[in-house]
PDB file of C-alpha atoms in Angstrom:
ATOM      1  CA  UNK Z   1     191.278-144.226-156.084  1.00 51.00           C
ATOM      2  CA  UNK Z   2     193.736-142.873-153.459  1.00 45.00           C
ATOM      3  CA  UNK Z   3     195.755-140.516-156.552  1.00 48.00           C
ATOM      4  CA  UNK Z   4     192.453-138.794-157.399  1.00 52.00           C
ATOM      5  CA  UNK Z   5     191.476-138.648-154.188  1.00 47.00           C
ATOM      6  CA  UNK Z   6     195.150-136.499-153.085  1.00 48.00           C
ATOM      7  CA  UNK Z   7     194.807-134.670-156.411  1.00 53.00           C
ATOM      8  CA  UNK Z   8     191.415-133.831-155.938  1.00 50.00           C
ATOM      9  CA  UNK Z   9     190.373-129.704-156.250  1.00 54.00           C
ATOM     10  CA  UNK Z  10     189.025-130.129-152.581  1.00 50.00           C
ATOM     11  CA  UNK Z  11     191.706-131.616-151.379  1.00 53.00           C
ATOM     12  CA  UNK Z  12     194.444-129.623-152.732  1.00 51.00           C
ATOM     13  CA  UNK Z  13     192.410-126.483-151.223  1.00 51.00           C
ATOM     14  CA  UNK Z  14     191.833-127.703-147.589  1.00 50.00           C
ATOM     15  CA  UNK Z  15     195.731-128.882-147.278  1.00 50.00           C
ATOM     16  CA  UNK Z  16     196.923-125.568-148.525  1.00 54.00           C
ATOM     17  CA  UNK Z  17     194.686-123.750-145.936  1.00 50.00           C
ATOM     18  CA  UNK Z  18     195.854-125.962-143.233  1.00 58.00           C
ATOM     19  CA  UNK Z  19     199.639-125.678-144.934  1.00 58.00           C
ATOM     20  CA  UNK Z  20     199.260-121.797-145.025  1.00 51.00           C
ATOM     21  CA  UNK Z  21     197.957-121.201-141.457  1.00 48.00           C
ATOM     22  CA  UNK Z  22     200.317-123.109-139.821  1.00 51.00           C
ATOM     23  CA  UNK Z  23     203.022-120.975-141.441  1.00 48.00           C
ATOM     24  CA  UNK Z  24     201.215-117.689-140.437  1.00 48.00           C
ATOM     25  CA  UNK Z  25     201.005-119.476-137.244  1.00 50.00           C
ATOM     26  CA  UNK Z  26     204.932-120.205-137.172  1.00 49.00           C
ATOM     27  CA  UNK Z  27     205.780-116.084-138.379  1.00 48.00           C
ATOM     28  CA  UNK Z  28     203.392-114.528-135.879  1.00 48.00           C
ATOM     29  CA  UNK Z  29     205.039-117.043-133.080  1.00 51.00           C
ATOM     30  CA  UNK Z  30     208.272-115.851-134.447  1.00 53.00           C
ATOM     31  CA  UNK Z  31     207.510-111.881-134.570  1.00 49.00           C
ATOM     32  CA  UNK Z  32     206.253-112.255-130.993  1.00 54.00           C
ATOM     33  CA  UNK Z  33     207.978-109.580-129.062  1.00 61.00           C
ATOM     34  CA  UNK Z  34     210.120-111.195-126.266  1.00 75.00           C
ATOM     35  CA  UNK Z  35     208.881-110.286-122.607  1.00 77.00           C
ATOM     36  CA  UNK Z  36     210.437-107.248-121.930  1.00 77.00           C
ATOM     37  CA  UNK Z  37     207.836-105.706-118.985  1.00 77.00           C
ATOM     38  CA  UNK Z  38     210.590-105.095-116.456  1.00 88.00           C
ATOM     39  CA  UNK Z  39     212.899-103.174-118.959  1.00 83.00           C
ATOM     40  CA  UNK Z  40     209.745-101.479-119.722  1.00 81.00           C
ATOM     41  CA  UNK Z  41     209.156-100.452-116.004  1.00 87.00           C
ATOM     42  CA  UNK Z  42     212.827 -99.778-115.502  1.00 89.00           C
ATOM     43  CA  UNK Z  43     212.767 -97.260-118.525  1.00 86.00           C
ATOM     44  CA  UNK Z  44     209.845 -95.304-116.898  1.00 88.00           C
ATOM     45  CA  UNK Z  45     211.556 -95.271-114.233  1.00 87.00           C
ATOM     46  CA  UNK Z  46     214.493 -93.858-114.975  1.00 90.00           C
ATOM     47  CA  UNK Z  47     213.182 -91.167-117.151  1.00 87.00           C
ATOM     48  CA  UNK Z  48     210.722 -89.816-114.066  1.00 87.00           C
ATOM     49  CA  UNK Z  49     213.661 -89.421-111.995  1.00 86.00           C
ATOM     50  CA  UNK Z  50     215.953 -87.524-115.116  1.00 88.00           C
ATOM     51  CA  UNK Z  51     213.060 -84.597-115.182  1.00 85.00           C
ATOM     52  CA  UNK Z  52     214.121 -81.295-113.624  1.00 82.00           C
ATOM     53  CA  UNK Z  53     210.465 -80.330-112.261  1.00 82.00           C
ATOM     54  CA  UNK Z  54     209.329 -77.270-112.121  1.00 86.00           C
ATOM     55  CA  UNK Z  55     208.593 -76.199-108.510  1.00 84.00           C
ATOM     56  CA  UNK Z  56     205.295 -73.808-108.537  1.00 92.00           C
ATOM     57  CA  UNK Z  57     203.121 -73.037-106.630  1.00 92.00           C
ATOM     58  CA  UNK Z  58     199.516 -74.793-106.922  1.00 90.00           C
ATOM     59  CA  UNK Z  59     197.204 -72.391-109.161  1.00 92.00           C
ATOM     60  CA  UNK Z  60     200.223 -70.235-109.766  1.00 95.00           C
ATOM     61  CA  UNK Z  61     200.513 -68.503-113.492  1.00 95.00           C
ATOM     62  CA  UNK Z  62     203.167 -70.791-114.462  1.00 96.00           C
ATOM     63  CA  UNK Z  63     201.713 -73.719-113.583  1.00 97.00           C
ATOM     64  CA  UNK Z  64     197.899 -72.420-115.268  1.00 97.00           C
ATOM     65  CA  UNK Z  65     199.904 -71.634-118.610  1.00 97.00           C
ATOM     66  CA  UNK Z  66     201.904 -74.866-119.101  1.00 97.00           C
ATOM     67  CA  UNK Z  67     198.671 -76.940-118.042  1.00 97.00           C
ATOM     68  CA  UNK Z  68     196.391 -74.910-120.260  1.00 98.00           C
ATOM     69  CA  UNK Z  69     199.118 -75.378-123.306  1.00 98.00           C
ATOM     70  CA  UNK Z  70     199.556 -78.953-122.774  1.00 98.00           C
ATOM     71  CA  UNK Z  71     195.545 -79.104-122.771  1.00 98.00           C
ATOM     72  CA  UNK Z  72     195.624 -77.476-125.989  1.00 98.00           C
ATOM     73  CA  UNK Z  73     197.763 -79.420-127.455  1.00 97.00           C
ATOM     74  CA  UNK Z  74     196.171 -82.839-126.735  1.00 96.00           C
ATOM     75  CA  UNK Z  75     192.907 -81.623-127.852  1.00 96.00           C
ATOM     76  CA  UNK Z  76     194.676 -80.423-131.521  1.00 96.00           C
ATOM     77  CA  UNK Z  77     197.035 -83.397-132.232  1.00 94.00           C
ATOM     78  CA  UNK Z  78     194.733 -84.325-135.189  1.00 93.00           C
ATOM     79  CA  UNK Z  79     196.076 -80.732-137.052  1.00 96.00           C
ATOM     80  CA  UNK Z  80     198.671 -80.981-139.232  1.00 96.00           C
ATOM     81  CA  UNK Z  81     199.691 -77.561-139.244  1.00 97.00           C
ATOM     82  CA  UNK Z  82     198.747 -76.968-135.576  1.00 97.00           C
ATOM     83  CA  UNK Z  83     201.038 -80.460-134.931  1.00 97.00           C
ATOM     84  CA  UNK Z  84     203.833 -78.201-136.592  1.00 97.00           C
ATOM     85  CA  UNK Z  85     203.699 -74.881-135.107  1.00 97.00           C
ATOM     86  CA  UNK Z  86     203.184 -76.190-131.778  1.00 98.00           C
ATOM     87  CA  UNK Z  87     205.135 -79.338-130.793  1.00 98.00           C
ATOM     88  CA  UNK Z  88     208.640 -78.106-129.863  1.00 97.00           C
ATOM     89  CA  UNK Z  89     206.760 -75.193-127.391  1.00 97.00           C
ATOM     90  CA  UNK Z  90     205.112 -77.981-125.720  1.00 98.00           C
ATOM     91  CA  UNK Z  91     207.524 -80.611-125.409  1.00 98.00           C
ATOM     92  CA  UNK Z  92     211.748 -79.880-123.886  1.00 97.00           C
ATOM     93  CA  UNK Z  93     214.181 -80.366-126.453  1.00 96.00           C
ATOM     94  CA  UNK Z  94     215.099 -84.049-124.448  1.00 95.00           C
ATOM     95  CA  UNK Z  95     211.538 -84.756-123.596  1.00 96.00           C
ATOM     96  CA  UNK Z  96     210.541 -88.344-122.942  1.00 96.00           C
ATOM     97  CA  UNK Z  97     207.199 -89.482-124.531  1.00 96.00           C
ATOM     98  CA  UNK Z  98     205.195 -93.537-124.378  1.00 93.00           C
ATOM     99  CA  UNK Z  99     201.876 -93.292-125.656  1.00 88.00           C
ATOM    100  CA  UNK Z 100     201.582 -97.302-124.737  1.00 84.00           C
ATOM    101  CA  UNK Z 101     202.248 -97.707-128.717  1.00 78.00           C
ATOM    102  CA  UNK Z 102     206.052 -96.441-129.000  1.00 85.00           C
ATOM    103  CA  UNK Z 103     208.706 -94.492-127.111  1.00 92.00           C
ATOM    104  CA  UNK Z 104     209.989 -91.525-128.267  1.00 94.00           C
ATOM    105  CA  UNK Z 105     212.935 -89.124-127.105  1.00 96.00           C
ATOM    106  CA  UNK Z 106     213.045 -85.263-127.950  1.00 96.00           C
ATOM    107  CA  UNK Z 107     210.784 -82.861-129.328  1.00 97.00           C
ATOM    108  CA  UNK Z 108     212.135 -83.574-132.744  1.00 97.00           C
ATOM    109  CA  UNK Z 109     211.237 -86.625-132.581  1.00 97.00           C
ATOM    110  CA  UNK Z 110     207.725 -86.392-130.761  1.00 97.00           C
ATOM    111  CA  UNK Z 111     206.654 -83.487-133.312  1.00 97.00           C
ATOM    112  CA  UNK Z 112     207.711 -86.188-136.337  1.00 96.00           C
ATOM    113  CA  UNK Z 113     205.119 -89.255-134.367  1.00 93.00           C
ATOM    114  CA  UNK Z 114     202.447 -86.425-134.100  1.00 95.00           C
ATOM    115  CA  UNK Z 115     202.624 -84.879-137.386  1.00 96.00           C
ATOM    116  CA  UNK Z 116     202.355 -88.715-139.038  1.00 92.00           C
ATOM    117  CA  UNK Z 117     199.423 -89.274-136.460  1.00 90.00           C
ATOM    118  CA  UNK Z 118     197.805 -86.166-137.764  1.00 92.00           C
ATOM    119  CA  UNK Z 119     198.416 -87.096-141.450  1.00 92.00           C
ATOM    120  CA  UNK Z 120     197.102 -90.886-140.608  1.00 88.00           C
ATOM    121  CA  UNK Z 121     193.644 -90.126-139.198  1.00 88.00           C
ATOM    122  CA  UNK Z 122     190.920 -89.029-140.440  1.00 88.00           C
ATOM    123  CA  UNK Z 123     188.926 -87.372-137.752  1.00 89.00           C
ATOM    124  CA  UNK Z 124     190.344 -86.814-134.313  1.00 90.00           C
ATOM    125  CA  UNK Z 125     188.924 -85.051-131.098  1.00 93.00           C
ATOM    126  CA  UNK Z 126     190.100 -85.111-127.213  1.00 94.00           C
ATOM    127  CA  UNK Z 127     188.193 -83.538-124.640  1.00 96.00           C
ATOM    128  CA  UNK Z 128     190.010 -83.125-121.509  1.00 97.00           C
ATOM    129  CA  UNK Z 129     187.800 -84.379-118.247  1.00 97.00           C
ATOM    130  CA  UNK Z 130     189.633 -83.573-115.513  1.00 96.00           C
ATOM    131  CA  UNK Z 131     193.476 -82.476-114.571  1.00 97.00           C
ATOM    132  CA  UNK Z 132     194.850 -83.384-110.926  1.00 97.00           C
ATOM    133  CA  UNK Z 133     198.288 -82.702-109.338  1.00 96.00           C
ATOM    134  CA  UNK Z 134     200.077 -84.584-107.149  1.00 95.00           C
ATOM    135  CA  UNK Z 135     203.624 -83.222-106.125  1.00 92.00           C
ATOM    136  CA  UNK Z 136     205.393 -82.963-109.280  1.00 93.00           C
ATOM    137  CA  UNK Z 137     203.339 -85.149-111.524  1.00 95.00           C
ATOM    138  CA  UNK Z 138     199.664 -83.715-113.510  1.00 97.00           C
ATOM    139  CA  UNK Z 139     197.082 -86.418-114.468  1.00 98.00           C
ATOM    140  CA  UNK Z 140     194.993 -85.449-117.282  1.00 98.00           C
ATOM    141  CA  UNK Z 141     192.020 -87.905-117.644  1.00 97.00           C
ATOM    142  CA  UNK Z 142     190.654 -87.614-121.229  1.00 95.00           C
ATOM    143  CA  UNK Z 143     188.499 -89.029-123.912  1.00 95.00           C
ATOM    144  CA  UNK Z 144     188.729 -89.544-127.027  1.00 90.00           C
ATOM    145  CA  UNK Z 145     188.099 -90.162-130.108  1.00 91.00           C
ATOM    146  CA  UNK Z 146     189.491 -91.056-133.799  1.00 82.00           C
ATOM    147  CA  UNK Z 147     189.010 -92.552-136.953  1.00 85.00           C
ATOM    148  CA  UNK Z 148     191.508 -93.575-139.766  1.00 81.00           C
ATOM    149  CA  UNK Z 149     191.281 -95.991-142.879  1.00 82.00           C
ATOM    150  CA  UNK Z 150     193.049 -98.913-141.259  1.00 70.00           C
ATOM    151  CA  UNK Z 151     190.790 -99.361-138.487  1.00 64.00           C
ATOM    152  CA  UNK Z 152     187.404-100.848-138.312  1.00 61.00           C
ATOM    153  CA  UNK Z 153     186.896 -99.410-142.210  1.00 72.00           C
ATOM    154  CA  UNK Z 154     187.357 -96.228-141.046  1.00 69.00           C
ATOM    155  CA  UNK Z 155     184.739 -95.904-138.525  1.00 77.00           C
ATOM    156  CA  UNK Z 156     184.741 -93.766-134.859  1.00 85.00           C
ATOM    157  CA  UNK Z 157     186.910 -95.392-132.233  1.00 84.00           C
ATOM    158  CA  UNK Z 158     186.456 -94.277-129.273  1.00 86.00           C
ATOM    159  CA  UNK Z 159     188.709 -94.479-125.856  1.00 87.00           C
ATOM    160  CA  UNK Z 160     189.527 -92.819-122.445  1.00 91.00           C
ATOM    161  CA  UNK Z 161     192.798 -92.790-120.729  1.00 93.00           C
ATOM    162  CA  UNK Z 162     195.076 -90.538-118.964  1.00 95.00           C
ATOM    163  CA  UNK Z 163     198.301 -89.016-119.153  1.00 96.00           C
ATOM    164  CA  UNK Z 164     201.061 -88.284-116.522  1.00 97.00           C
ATOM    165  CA  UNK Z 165     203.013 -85.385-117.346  1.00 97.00           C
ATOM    166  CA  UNK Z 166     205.933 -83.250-115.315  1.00 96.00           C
ATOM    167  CA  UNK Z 167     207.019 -80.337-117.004  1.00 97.00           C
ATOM    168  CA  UNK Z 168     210.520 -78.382-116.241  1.00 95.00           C
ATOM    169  CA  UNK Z 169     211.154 -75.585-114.696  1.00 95.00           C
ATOM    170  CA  UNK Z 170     210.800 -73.450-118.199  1.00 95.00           C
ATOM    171  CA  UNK Z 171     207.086 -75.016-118.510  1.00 96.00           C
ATOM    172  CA  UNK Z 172     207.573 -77.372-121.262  1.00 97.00           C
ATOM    173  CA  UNK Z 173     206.483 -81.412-121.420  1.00 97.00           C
ATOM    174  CA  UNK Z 174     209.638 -83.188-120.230  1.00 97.00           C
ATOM    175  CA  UNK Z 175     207.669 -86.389-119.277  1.00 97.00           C
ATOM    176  CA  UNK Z 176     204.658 -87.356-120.771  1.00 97.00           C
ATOM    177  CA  UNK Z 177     203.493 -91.363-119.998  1.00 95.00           C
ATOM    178  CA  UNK Z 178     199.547 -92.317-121.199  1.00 94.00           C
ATOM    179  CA  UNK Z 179     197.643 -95.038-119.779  1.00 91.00           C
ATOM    180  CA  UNK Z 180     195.189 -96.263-121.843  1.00 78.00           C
ATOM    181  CA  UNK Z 181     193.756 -99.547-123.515  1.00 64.00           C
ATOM    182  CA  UNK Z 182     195.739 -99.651-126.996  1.00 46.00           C
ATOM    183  CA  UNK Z 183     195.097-103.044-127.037  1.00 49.00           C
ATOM    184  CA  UNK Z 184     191.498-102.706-126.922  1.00 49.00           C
ATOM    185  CA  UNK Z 185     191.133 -99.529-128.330  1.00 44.00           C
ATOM    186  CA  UNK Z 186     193.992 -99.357-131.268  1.00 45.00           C
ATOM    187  CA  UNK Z 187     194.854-102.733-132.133  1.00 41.00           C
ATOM    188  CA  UNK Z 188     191.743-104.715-131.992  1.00 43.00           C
ATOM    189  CA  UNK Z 189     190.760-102.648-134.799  1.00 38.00           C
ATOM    190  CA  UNK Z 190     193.708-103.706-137.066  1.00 42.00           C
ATOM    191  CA  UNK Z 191     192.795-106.374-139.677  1.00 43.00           C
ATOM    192  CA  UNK Z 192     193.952-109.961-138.836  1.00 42.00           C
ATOM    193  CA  UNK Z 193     195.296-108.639-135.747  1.00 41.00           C
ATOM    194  CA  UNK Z 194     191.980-107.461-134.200  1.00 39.00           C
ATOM    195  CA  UNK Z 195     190.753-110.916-134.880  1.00 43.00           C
ATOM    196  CA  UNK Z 196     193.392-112.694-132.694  1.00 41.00           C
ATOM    197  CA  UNK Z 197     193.140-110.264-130.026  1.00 39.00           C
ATOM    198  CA  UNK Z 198     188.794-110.562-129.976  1.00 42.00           C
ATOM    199  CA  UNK Z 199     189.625-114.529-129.799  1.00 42.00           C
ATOM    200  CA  UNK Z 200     192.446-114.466-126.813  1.00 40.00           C
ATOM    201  CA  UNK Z 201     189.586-111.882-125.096  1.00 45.00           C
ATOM    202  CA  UNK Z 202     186.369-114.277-125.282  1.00 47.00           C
ATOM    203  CA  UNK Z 203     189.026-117.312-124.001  1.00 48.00           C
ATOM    204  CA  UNK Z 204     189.621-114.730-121.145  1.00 42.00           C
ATOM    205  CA  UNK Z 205     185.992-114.377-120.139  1.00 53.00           C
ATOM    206  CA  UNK Z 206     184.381-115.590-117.595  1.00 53.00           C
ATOM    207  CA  UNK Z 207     181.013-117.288-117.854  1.00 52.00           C
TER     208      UNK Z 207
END
């Protein structure tokens, strides 16, 4: 009775799930990124302070043309060929770039993340809501929105966030720093992952 019972279809299934989740369990525990918020804040740091500003005038022409091409550029980061043309006239040749998702350093290397962006999604549009300036640093509130196969079956995400930018003295993007809700807004539409990250948010909540 207790051999059929072990060997039993049922059985068999129900200990392989439980067998199989605790090992997904074990590898997501293990891929876990280490806390690493402080070098995070350290490496802001330090590249905010490495930017040779530009010193204009508020309203001056300099200022209204870099502003206007960074503008641009956000709003057309979904076109391949635009991606292309475009990226090393916006950003310094030792630009520093976190979009929340990755870090990037150079405009080689920021034109390469943008061109695979544009070649990921499907449908992309930013419309720019409102630019402020405080010393040396532009905020450029924005919203957004995307689509691309991976996420939610590839329907409309949508998002707002903003991004701190300081451009050198020639007008390019030396420092460009977004803060927006990737975990909400990118990776909560991932398979398997979005379904972790919807469970850890309803434990969150507050009745």
């Amino acid at each position: 009775m207790t051999a059929s019972y072990l060997i039993h279809p049922l059985t068999t299934f129900v200990c392989g799930a439980i067998l199989s989740c605790g090992v997904l369990l074990w590898w997501v525990s293990g891929a876990a990124e280490r806390n690493r918020s402080e070098a995070f804040v350290k490496e802001y740091k330090q590249a905010l302070v490495k930017v040779p500003v530009a010193a204009w005038d508020a309203n001056s022409p300099e200022e209204t043309v870099a502003v206007e091409r960074f503008k641009e550029f956000l709003r057309k980061v979904g076109d391949v060929r635009f991606v292309s043309e475009n990226a090393r006239k916006v950003y310094s040749d030792d630009a520093f770039l976190d979009d929340t998702l990755v870090v990037h350093h150079g405009a080689a290397a920021i034109e390469k993340y943008f061109l695979k962006t544009a070649t990921t999604v499907s449908a992309f549009k930013v419309q720019i809501d409102d630019v402020s300036r405080s010393g040396s640093n532009y905020y450029v509130r924005w919203t957004m929105e995307f689509a691309a196969p991976a996420l939610s079956g590839g329907e409309l995400v949508h998002s707002v966030g903003i991004s701190q930018i300081r451009f050198n003295p020639e007008g390019k993007v030396a420092f460009h720093q977004d803060f927006w809700d990737s975990g909400k807004n990118f990776y909560a539409h991932l398979p398997v992952v979005g379904g972790v990250i919807g469970l850890i948010r309803r434990r969150l909540q507050i009745e």
